[in-house]
PDB file of C-alpha atoms in Angstrom:
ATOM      1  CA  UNK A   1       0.000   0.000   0.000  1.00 90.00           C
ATOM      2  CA  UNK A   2       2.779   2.520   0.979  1.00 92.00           C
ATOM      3  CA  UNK A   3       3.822   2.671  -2.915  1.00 94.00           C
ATOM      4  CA  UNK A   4       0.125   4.101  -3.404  1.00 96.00           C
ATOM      5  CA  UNK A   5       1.326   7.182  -1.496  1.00 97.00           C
ATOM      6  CA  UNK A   6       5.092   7.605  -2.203  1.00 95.00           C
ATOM      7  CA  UNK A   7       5.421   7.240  -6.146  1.00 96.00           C
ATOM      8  CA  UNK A   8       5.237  10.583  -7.640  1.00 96.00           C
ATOM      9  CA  UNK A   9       3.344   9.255 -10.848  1.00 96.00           C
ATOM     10  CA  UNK A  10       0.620   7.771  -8.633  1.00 96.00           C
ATOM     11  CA  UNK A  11       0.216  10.391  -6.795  1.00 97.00           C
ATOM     12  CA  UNK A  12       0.163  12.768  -9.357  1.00 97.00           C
ATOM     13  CA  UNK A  13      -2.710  10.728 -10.946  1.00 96.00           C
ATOM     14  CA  UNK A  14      -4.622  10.723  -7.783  1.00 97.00           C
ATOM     15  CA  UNK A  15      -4.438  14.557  -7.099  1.00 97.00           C
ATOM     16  CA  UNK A  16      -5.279  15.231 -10.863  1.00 96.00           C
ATOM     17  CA  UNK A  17      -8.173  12.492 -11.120  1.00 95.00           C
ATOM     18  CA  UNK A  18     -10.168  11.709  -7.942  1.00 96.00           C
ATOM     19  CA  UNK A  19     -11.736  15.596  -7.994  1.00 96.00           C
ATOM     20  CA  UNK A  20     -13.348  14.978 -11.346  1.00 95.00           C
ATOM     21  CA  UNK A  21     -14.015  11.272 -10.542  1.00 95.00           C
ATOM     22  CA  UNK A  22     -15.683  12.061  -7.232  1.00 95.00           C
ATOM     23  CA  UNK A  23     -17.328  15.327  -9.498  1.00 94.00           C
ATOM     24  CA  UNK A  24     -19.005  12.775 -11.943  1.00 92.00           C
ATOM     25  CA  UNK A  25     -20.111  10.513  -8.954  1.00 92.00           C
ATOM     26  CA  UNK A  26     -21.877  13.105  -7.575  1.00 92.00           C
ATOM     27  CA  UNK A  27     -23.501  14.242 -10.826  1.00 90.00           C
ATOM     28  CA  UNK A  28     -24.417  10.304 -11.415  1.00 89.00           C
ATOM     29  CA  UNK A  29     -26.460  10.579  -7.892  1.00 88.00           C
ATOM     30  CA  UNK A  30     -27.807  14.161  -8.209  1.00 85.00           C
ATOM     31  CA  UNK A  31     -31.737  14.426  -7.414  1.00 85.00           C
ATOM     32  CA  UNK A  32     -33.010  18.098  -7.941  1.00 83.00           C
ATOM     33  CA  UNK A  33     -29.998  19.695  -7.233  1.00 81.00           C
ATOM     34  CA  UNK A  34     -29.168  17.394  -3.862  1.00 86.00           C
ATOM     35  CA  UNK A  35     -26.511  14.421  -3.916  1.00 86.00           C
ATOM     36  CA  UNK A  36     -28.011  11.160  -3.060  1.00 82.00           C
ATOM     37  CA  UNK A  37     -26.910   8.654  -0.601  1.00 83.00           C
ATOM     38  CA  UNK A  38     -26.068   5.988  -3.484  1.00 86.00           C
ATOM     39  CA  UNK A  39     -22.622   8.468  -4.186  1.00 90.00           C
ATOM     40  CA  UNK A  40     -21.225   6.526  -0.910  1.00 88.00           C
ATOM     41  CA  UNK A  41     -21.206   3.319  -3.057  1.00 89.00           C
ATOM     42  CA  UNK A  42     -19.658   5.123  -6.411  1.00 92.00           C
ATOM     43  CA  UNK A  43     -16.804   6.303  -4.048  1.00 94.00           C
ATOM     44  CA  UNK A  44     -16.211   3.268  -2.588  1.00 93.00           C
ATOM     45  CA  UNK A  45     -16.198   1.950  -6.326  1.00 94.00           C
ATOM     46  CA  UNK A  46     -13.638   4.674  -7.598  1.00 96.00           C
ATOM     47  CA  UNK A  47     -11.385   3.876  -4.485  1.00 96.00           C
ATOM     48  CA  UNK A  48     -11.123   0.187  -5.184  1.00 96.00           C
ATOM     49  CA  UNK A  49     -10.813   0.824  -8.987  1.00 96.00           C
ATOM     50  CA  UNK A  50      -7.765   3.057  -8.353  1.00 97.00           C
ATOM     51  CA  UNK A  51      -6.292   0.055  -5.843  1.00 97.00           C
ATOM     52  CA  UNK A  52      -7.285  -2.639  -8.590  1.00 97.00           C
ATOM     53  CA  UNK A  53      -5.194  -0.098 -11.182  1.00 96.00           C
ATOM     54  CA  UNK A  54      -2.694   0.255  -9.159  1.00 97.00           C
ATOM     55  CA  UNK A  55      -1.898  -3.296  -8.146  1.00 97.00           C
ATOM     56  CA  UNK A  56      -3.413  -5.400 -10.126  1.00 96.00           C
ATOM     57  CA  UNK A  57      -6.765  -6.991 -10.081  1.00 95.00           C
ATOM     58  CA  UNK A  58      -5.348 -10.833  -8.772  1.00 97.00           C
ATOM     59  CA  UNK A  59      -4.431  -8.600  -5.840  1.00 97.00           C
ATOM     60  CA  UNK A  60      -7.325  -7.008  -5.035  1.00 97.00           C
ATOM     61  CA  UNK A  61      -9.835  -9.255  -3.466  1.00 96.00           C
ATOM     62  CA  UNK A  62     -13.993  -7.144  -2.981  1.00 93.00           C
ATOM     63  CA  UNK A  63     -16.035 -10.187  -2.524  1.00 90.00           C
ATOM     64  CA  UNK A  64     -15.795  -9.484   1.312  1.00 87.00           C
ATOM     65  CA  UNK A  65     -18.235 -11.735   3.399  1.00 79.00           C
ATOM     66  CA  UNK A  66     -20.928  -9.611   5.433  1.00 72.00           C
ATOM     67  CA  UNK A  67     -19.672 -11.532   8.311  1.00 71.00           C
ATOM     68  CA  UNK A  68     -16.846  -9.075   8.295  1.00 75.00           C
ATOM     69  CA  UNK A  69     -18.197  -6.035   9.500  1.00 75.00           C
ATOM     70  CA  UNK A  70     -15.470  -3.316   8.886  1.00 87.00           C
ATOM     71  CA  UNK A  71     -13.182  -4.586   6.181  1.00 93.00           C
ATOM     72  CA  UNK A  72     -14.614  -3.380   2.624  1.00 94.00           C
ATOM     73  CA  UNK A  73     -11.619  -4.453   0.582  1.00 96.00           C
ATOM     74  CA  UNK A  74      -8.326  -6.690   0.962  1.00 96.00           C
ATOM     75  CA  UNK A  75      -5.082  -5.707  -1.001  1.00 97.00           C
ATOM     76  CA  UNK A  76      -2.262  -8.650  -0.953  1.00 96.00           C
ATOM     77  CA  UNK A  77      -4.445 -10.725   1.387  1.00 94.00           C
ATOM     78  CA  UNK A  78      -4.834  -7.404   3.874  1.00 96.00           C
ATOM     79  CA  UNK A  79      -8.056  -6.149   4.778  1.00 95.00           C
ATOM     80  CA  UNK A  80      -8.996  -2.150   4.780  1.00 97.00           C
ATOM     81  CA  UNK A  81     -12.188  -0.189   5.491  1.00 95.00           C
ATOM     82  CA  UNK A  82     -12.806   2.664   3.190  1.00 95.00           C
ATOM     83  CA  UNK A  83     -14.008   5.614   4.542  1.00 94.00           C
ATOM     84  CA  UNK A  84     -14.932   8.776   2.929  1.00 92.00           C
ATOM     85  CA  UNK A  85     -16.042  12.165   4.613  1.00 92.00           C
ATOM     86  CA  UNK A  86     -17.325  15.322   2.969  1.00 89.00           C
ATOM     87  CA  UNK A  87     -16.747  19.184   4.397  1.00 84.00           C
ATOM     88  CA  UNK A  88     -14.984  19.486   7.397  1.00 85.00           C
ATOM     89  CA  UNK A  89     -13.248  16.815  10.122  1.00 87.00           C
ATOM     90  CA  UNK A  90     -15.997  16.941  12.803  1.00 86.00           C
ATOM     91  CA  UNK A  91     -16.559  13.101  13.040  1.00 86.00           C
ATOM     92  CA  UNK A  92     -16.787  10.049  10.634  1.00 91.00           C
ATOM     93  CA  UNK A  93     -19.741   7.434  10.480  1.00 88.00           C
ATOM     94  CA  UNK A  94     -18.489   3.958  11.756  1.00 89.00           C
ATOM     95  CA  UNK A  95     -21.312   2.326  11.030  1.00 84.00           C
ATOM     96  CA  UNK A  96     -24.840   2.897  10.286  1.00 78.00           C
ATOM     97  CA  UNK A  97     -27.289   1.215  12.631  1.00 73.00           C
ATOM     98  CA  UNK A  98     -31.306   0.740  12.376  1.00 66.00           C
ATOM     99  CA  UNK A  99     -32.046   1.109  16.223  1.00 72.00           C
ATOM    100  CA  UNK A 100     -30.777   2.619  19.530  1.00 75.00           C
ATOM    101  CA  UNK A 101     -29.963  -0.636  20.646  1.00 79.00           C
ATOM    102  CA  UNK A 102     -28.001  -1.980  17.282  1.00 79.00           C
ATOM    103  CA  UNK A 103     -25.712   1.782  18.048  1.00 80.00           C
ATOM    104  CA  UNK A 104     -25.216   0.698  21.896  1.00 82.00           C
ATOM    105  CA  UNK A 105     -24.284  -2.794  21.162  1.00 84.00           C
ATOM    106  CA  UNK A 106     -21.844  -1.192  18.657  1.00 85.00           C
ATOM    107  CA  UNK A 107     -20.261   1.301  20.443  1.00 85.00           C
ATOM    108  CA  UNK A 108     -19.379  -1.570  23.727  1.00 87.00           C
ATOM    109  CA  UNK A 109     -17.923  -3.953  21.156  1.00 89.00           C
ATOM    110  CA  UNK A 110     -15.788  -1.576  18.497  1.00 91.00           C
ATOM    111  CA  UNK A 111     -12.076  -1.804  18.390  1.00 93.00           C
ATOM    112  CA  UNK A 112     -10.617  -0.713  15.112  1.00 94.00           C
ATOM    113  CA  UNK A 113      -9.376  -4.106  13.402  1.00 93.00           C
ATOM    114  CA  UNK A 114      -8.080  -3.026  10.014  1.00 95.00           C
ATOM    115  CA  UNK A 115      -6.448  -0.448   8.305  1.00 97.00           C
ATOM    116  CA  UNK A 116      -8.113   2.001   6.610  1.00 97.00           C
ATOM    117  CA  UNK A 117      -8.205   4.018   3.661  1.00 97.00           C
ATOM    118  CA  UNK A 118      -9.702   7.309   4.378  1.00 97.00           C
ATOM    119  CA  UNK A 119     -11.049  10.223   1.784  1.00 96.00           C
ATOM    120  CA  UNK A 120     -11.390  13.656   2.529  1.00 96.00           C
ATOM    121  CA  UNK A 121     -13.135  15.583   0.263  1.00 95.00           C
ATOM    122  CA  UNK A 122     -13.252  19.294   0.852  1.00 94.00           C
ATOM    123  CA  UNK A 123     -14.446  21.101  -2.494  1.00 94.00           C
ATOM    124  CA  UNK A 124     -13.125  24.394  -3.362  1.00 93.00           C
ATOM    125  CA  UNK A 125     -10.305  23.423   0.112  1.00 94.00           C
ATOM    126  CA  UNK A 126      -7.498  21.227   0.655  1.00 95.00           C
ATOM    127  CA  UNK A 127      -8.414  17.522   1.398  1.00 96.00           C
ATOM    128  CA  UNK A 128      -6.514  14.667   0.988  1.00 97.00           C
ATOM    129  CA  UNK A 129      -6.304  10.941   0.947  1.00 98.00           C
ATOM    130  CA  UNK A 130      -5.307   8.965   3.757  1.00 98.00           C
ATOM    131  CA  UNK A 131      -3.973   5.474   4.786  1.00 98.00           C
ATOM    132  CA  UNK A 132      -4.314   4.976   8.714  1.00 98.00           C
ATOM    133  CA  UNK A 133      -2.695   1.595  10.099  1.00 98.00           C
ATOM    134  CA  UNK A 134      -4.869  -0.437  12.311  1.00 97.00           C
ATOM    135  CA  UNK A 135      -1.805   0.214  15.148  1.00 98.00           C
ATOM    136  CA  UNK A 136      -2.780   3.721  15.302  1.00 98.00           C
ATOM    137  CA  UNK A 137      -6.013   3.476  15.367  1.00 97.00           C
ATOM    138  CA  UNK A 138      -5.421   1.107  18.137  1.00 97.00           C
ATOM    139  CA  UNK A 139      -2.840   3.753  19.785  1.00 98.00           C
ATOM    140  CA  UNK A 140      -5.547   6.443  19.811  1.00 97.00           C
ATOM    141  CA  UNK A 141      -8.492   4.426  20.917  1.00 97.00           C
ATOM    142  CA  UNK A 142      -6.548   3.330  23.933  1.00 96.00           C
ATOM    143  CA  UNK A 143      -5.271   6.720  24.750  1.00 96.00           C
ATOM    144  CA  UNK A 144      -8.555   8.625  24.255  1.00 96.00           C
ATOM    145  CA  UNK A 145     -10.936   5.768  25.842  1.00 95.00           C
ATOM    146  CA  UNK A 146     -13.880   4.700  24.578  1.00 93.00           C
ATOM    147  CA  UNK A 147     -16.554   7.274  25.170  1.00 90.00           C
ATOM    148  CA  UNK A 148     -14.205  10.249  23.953  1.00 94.00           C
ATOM    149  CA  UNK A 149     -13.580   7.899  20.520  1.00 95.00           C
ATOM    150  CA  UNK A 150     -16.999   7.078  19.724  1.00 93.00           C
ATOM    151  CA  UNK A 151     -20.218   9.219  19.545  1.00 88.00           C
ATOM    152  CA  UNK A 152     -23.475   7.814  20.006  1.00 81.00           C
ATOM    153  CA  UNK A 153     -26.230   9.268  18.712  1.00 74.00           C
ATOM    154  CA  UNK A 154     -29.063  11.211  20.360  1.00 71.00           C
ATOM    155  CA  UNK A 155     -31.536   9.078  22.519  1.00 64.00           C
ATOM    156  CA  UNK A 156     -34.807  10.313  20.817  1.00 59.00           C
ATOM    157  CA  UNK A 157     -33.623  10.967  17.835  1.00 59.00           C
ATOM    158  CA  UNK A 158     -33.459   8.696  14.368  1.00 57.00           C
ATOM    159  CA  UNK A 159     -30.118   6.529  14.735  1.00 54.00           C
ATOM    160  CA  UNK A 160     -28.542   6.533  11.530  1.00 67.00           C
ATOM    161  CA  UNK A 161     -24.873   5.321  13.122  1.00 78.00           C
ATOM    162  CA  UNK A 162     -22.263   5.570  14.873  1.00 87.00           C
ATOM    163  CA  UNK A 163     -19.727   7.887  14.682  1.00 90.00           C
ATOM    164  CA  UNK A 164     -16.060   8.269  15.262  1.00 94.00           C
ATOM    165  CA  UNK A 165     -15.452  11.776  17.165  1.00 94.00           C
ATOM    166  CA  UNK A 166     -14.050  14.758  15.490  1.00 94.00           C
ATOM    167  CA  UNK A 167     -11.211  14.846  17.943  1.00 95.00           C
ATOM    168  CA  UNK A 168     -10.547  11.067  17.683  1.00 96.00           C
ATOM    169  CA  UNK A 169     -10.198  11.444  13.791  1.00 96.00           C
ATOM    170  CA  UNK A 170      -7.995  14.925  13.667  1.00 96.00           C
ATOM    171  CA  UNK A 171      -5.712  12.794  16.294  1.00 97.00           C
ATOM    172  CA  UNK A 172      -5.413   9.979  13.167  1.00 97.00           C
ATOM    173  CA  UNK A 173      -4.649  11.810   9.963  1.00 97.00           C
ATOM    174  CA  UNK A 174      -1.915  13.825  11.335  1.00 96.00           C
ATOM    175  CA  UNK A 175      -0.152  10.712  12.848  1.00 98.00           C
ATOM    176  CA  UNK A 176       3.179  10.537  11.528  1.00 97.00           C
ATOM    177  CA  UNK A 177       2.584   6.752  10.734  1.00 98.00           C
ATOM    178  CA  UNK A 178      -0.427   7.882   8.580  1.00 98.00           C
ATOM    179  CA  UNK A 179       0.286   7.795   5.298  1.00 98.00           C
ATOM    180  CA  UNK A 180      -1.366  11.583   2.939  1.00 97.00           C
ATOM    181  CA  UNK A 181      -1.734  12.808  -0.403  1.00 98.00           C
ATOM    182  CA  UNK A 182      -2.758  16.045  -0.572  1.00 97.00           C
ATOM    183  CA  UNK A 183      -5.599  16.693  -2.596  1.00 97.00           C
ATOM    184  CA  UNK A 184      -6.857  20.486  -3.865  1.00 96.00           C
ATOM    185  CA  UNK A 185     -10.831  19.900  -4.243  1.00 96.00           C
ATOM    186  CA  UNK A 186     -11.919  21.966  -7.034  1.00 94.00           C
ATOM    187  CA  UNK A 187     -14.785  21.632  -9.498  1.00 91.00           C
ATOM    188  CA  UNK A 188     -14.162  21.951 -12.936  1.00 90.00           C
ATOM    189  CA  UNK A 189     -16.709  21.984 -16.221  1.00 89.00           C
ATOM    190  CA  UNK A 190     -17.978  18.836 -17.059  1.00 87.00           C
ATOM    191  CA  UNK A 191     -20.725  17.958 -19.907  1.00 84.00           C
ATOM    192  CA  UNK A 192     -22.570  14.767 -18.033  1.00 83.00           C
ATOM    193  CA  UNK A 193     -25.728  12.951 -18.911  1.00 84.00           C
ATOM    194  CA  UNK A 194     -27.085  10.294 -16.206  1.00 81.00           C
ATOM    195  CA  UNK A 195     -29.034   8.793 -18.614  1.00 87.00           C
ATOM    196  CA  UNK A 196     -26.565   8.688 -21.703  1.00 86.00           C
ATOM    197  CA  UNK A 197     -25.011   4.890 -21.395  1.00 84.00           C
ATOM    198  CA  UNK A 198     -27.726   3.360 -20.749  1.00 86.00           C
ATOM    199  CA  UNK A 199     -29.605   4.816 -24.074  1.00 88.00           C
ATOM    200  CA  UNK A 200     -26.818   3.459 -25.974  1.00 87.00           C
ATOM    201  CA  UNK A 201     -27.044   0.027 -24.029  1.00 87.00           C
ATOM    202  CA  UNK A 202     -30.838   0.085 -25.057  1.00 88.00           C
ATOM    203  CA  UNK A 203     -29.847   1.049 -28.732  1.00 90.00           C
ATOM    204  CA  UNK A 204     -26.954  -1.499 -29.102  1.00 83.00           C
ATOM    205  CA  UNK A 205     -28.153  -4.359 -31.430  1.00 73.00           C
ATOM    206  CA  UNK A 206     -26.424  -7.447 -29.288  1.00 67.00           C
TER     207      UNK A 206
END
């Protein structure tokens, strides 16, 4: 993974690419001007395409078993969560959860057990894309405890998930055992039709 983040072609590619990428996945999602839920998945989808690209698809195993519930892809036989956050660092969905007891349950049992591969996209700001070892994730769960690491949510309210604290996650990208690339977030002009491919599926004769 660490050649992901320290050859300057790759990276290069990454800083020049994932903006538009992430640009047409939101595009592909948009509903009357708002960005749909479903752009989670197309990120996740970019992410492992660029990790398939860069190290080969016999390497990259995504037909993870749901009985694994953080690891979303493995590279050389390792597993890795992807996570991607939009706007600013104030706290990063674990997982989402149905019910107030499904979050609890959750939030007694969590301790990070992979690495993971964390997006931060920031439009018109500096982002960046992030690898974060499972040891220090580890390193600041233990020194932050529990409670201060994870964030339920509010009893009354509609539980969506569980989320990983601002502070907890500020702590992890600017480890000096995380690995960055630096990513400038801006928006350029792009002619896109949702609708486009799948006419010319409909109109292709085979």
């Amino acid at each position: 993974m660490d050649s992901l983040f320290t050859d300057q072609t790759t990276v290069k590619k990454i800083q020049e690419k994932l903006p538009k990428l992430f640009q047409i996945a939101e595009l592909e999602t948009m509903r009357g001007g708002k960005v749909g839920m479903e752009v989670g998945s197309l990120r996740e989808r970019i992410l492992v395409a660029l990790l398939i690209y860069k190290f080969g698809e016999q390497n990259v195993k995504t037909d993870i078993p749901i009985t694994e519930p953080e690891a979303d892809v493995y590279v050389f036989d390792k597993p890795f969560s992807i996570k991607t956050l939009s706007n600013s660092l104030n706290g990063l969905k674990l997982v989402w959860t149905v019910d107030a007891e499904s979050a609890v349950k959750f939030s007694t049992e969590y301790v990070p057990s992979c690495d993971m591969i964390f997006e931060h996209i920031y439009w018109e700001r500096q982002g960046g894309l992030y690898c974060i070892p499972k040891s220090v994730q580890l390193e600041i769960f233990e020194q932050m405890g529990r409670a201060e690491y994870i964030k339920l949510p509010k009893a009354g309210t509609n539980p969506r998930g569980v989320e990983m604290r601002g502070k907890a996650l500020k702590f992890l990208v600017k480890h000096s055992e995380t690995l960055k690339i630096s990513i400038n977030w801006q928006k350029g002009r792009i002619e896109f039709d949702a609708f486009e491919r799948w006419i010319e599926l409909w109109d292709n004769e085979e």
